[in-house]
Coordinates of C-alpha atoms and ligand atoms in Angstrom, one line a residue:
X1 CA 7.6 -11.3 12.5
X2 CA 8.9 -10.9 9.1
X3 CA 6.6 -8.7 7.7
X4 CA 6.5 -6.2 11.2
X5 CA 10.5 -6.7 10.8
X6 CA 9.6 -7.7 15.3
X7 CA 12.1 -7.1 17.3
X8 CA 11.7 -7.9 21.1
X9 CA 14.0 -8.0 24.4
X10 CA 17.4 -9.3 22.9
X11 CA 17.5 -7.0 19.8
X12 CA 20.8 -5.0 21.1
X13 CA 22.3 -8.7 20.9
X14 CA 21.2 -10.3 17.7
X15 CA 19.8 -7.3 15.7
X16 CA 15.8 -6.7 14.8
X17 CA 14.3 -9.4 12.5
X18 CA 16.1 -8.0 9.3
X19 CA 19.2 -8.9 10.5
X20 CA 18.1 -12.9 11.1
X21 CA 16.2 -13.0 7.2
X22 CA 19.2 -14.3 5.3
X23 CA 16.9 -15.5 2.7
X24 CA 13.5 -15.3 1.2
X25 CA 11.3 -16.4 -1.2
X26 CA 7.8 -14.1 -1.8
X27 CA 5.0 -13.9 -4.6
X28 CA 4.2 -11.0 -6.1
X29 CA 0.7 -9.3 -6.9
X30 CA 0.5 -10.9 -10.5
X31 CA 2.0 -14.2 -9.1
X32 CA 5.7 -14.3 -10.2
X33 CA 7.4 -16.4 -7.4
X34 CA 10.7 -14.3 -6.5
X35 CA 12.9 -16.6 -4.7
X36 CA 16.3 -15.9 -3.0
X37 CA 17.3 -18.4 -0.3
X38 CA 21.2 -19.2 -1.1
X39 CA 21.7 -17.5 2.3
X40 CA 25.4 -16.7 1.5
X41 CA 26.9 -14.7 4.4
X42 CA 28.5 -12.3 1.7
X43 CA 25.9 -11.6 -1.5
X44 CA 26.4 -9.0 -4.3
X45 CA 24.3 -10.8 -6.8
X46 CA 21.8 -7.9 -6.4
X47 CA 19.2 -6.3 -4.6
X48 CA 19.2 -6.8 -1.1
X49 CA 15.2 -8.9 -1.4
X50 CA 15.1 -10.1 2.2
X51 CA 15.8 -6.6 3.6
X52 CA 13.6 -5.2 1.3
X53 CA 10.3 -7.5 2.3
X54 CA 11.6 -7.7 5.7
X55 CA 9.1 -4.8 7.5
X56 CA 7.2 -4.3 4.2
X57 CA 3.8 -5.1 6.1
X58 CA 2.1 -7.0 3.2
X59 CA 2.8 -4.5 0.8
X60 CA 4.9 -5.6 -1.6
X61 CA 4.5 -9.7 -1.7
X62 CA 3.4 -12.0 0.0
X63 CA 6.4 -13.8 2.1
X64 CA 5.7 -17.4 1.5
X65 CA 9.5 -18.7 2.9
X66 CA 12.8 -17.6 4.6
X67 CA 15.8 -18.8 5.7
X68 CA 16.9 -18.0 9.0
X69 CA 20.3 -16.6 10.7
X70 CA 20.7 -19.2 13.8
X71 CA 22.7 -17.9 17.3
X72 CA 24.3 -20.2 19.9
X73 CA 21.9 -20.6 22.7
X74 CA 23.4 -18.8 25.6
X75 CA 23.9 -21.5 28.2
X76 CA 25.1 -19.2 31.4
X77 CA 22.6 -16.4 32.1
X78 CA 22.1 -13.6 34.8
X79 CA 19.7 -10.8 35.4
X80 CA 20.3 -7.5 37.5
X81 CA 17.2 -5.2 38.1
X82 CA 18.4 -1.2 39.1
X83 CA 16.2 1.1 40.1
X84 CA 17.6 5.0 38.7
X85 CA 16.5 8.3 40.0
X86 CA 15.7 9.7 36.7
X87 CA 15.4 8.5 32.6
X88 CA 18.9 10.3 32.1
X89 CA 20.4 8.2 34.9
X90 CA 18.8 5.1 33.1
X91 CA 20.2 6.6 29.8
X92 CA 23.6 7.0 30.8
X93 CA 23.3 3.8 32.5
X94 CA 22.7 1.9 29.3
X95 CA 24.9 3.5 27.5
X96 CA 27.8 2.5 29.8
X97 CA 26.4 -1.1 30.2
X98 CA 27.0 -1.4 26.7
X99 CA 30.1 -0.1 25.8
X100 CA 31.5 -1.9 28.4
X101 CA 29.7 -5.6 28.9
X102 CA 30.3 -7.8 25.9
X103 CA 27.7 -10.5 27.5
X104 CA 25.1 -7.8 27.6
X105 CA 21.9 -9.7 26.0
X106 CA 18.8 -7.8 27.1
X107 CA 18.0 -3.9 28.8
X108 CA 15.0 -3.3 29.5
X109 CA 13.3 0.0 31.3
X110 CA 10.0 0.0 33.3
X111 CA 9.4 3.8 33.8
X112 CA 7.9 5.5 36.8
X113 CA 4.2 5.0 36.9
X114 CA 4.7 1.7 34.8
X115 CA 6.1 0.2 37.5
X116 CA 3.4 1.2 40.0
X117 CA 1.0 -0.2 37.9
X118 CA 2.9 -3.5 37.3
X119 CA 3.2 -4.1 41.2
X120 CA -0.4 -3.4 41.8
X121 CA -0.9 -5.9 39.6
X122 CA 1.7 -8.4 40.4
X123 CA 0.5 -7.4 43.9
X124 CA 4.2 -7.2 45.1
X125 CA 6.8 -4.2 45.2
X126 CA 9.6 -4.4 42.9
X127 CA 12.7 -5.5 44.4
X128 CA 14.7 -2.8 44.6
X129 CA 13.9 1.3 44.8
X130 CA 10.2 0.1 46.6
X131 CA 10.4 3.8 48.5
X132 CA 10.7 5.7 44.5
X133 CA 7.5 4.3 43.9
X134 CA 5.0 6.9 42.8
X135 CA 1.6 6.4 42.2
X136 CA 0.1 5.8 38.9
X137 CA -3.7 7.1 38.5
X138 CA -4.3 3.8 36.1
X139 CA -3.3 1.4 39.2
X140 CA -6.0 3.4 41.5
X141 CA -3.7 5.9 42.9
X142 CA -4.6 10.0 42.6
X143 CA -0.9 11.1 42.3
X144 CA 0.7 12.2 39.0
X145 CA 2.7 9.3 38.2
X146 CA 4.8 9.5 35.5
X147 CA 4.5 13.2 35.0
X148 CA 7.5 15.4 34.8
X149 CA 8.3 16.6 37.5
X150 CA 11.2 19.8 37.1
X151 CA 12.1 18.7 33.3
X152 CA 13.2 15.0 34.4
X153 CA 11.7 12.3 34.8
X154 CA 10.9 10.0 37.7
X155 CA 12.3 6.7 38.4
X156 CA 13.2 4.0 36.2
X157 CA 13.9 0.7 36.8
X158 CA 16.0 -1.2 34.8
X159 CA 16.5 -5.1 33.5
X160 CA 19.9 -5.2 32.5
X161 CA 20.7 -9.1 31.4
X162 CA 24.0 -10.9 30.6
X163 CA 24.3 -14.4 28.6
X164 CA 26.7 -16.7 27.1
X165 CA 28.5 -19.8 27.3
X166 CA 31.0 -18.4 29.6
X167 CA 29.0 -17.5 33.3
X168 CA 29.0 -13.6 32.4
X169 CA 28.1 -13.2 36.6
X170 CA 31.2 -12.0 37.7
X171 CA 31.5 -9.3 34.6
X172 CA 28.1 -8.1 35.2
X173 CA 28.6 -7.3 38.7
X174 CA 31.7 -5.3 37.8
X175 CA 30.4 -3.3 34.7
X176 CA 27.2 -2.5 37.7
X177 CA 29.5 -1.7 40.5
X178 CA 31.3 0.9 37.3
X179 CA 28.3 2.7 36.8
X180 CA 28.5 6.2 37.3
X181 CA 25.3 8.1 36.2
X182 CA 26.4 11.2 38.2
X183 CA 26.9 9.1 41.3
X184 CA 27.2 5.3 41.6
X185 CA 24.3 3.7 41.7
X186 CA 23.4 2.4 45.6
X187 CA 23.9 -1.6 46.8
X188 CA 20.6 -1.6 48.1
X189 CA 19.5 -0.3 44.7
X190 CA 21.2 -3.3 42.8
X191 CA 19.6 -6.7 42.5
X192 CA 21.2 -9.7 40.9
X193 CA 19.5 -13.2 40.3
X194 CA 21.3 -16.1 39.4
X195 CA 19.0 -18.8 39.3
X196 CA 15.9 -18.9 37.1
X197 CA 13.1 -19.4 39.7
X198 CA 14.6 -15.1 40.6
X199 CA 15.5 -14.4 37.1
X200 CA 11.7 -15.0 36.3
X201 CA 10.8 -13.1 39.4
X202 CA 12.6 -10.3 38.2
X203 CA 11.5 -10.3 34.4
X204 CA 7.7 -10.2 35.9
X205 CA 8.0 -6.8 36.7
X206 CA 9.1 -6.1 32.5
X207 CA 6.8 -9.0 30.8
X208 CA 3.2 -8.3 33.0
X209 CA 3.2 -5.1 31.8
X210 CA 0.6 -5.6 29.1
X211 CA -1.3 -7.7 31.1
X212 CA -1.2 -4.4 33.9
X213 CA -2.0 -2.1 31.3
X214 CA -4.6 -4.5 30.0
X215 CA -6.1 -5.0 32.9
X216 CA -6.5 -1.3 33.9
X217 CA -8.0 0.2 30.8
X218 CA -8.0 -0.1 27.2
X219 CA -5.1 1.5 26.0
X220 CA -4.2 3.3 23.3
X221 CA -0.7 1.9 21.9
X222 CA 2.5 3.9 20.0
X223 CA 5.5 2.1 19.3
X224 CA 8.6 5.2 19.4
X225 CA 11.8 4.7 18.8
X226 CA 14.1 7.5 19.5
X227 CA 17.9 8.0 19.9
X228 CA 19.7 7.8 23.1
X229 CA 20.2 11.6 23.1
X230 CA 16.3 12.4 22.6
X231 CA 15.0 9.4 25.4
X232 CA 15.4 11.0 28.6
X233 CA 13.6 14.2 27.3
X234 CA 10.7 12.5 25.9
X235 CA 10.0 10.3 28.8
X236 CA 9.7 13.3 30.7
X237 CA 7.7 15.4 28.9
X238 CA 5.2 13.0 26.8
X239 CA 3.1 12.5 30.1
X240 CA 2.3 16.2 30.3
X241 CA 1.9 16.6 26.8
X242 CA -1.0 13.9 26.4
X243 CA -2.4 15.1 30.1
X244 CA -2.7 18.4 28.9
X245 CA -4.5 17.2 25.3
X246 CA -7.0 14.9 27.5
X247 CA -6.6 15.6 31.6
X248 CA -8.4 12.4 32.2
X249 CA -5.4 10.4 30.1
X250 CA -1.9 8.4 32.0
X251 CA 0.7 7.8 30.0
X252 CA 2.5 4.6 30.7
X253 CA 6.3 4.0 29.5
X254 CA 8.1 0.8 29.5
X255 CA 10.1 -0.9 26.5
X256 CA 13.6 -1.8 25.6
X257 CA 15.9 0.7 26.4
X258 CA 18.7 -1.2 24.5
X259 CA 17.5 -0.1 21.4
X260 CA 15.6 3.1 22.4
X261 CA 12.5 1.4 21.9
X262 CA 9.8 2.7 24.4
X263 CA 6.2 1.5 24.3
X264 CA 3.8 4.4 24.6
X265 CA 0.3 3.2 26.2
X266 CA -2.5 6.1 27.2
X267 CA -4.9 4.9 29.7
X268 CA -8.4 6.6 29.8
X269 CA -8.2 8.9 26.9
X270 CA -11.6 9.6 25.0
X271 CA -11.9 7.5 21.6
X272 CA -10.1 8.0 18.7
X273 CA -10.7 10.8 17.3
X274 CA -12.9 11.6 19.9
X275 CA -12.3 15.1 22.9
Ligands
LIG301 C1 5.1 -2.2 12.1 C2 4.9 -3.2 13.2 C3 5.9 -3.5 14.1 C4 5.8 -4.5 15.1 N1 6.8 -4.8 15.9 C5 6.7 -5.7 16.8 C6 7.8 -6.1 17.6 O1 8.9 -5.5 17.5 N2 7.7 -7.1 18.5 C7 6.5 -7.7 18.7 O2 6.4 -8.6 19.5 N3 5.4 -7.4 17.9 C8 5.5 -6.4 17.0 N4 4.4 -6.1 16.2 C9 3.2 -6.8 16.4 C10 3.1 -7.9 15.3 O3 1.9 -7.6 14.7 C11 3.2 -9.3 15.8 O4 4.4 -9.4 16.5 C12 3.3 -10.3 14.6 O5 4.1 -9.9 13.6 C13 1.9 -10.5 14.2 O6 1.9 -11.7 13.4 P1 0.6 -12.1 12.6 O7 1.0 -13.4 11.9 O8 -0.6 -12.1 13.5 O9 0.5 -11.0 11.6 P2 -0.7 -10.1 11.2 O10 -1.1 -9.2 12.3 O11 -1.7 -11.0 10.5 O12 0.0 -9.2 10.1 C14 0.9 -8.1 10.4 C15 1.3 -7.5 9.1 O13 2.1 -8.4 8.4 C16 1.6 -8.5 7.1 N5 1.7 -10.0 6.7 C17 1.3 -11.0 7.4 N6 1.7 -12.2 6.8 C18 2.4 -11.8 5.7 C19 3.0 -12.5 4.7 N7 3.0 -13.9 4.7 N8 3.7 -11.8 3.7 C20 3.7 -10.5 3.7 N9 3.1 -9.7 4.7 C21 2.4 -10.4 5.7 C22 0.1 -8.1 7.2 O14 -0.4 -7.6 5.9 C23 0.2 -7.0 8.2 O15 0.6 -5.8 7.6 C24 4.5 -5.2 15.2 C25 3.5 -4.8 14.4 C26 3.6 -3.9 13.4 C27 2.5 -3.5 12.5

C-alpha cells in the first residue's frame, strides 16, 4: 500500500496513503539504511522521505518500516444509495455532499452499465432507480450500456456514507433532502440504511463489482483520476471512444467519486496489442 501510495473508499476522509506515512525507514540500492520515523506532526529537518518513497513503486528503496498516522474509529455510521439521471447530476451531487456534510466518509459511483452488470451478478436490482437500468452487453444483454447517449451519460448510482462518533443520520438526510442537481433528487430515488445487515446490502452493489467484471470477462484495467470539472464528460464519452477502437469492447465505470477516481475496465477487447 505504501509503495502504490493505495487509496481506497474513505480517501476524501483521511487522505490517500501519503497522508497516513508519517514516518519511514527504507534501504537503498548500495544498502545504506535511510531511516526517519520521529513522526513529528510538524518536521523541517529536511526532505520530505516518507512522501517521497510513498508511491515510488520499488524504485527508489526498498521500504523496510513506517510509522503510521492513526484515526478515531467512527462508531456511528450510515449509508444512502442515490440513483442520478446523468454523471453531471452525480458530479454536482458530490460536490454539494461535500461542501456541506462534515461526516461525509465515503462516495462512491457505480455508472450505468456497471450497475447492470453488478445486479446480474448479485442476481438482485439495485435498490433504488431499478427502472434506469440499461443493459450492459458484458452481463448478456445486446443494448449499449454505458454508451453516451446525446453527450451525457446514463445513470449513476451513488454510495454516499456518513461516520463519526456523533450518529451523522439526521445530517445526512438533510444535506440529501438539499440536493439540487438541477432538480431535487426523488424520495423514491433515495435509500438510507441504518443498520449494518442494509448497509452491507447496499455496499454489494460498489464492492462485487470486480467479482462482476471478473466473472464476465477478462478485463482490461485503467486506473484515471480526473478533476471534477473533466468527470462527467469522460464518463460519457470513454464508452464510445474504446467501442469505436474495438466494436466488440464494453467499457465498465465504477470508482470513488470522492476523489475523482474512476476505475476503467474493457470487457472483450482483442489482446494487448492485438486488433
Ligand atoms: C500505481 C498503483 C496504484 C495502486 N493503487 C491502488 C489503490 O488505490 N487501491 C488498491 O486497493 N490497490 C491499488 N493498487 C493495487 C496494489 O498493487 C495493491 O493494493 C497492493 O499495493 C499490492 O501489494 P503487494 O504487497 O502485493 O505489492 P506488489 O504487487 O508486490 O508490488 C506493488 C509495487 O510496490 C513495489 N513494492 C512492493 N514492496 C515494496 C517495498 N517493500 N519497498 C518498495 N517497493 C515495494 C513493487 O516493486 C511494485 O512496484 C495499486 C497498484 C499500483 C501499481
Amino acid at each position: 500500500m505504501v509503495a502504490t501510495n493505495a487509496g481506497g473508499v474513505n480517501v476524501l476522509r483521511y487522505g490517500d496513503m501519503r497522508a497516513q506515512v508519517v514516518g519511514v525507514e527504507a534501504v537503498l540500492a548500495d544498502g545504506t539504511v535511510l531511516s526517519h520515523m520521529g513522526g513529528l506532526a510538524k518536521d523541517n529537518t529536511g526532505y520530505h522521505l516518507a512522501g517521497l518513497f510513498t508511491g515510488s513503486e520499488g524504485t527508489l528503496a526498498v521500504v523496510t518500516a513506517v510509522r503510521l498516522r492513526l484515526h478515531p474509529l467512527p462508531t456511528e455510521v450510515v449509508t444512502a444509495m442515490l440513483a442520478l439521471p446523468s454523471a453531471s447530476a452525480a458530479v454536482a451531487a458530490a460536490a454539494q455532499l461535500r461542501r456541506e456534510l462534515d461526516s461525509l466518509h465515503a462516495l462512491e459511483a457505480v455508472f450505468d452499465g456497471a450497475m447492470a452488470l453488478v445486479s446480474r451478478h448479485l442476481g438482485s436490482p439495485p435498490p433504488v432507480g431499478a427502472e434506469l437500468l440499461r443493459e450492459c452487453p458484458a452481463a448478456g444483454g445486446d443494448a449499449a450500456g454505458g454508451d453516451a447517449a446525446g453527450g451525457e451519460s446514463g445513470p449513476v448510482w451513488l454510495l454516499a456514507e456518513a461516520a463519526g462518533r456523533v450518529d451523522p443520520a439526521d445530517d445526512l438526510v438533510a444535506a440529501l433532502a438539499r440536493l439540487d442537481v438541477g432538480a431535487a433528487v426523488p424520495d423514491h430515488h433515495v435509500a438510507v440504511a441504518l443498520d449494518p445487515t442494509r448497509r452491507r446490502r447496499l455496499w454489494a452493489f460498489r464492492e462485487q463489482m470486480t467479482e462482476a467484471v471478473n466473472a464476465a470477462g477478462t478485463p482490461h484495467k485503467l486506473d484515471v483520476t480526473l478533476a471534477p470539472d473533466r468527470l462527467a464528460e469522460f464518463v460519457a464519452n470513454v464508452p464510445a471512444v474504446v467501442r469505436s477502437a474495438d466494436a466488440g469492447a464494453t467499457t465498465v465505470l465504477f470508482g470513488h467519486l470522492g476523489d475523482g477516481n474512476v476505475h476503467v475496465n474493457v470487457l472483450g477487447a482483442g489482446a494487448d496489442g492485438g486488433p
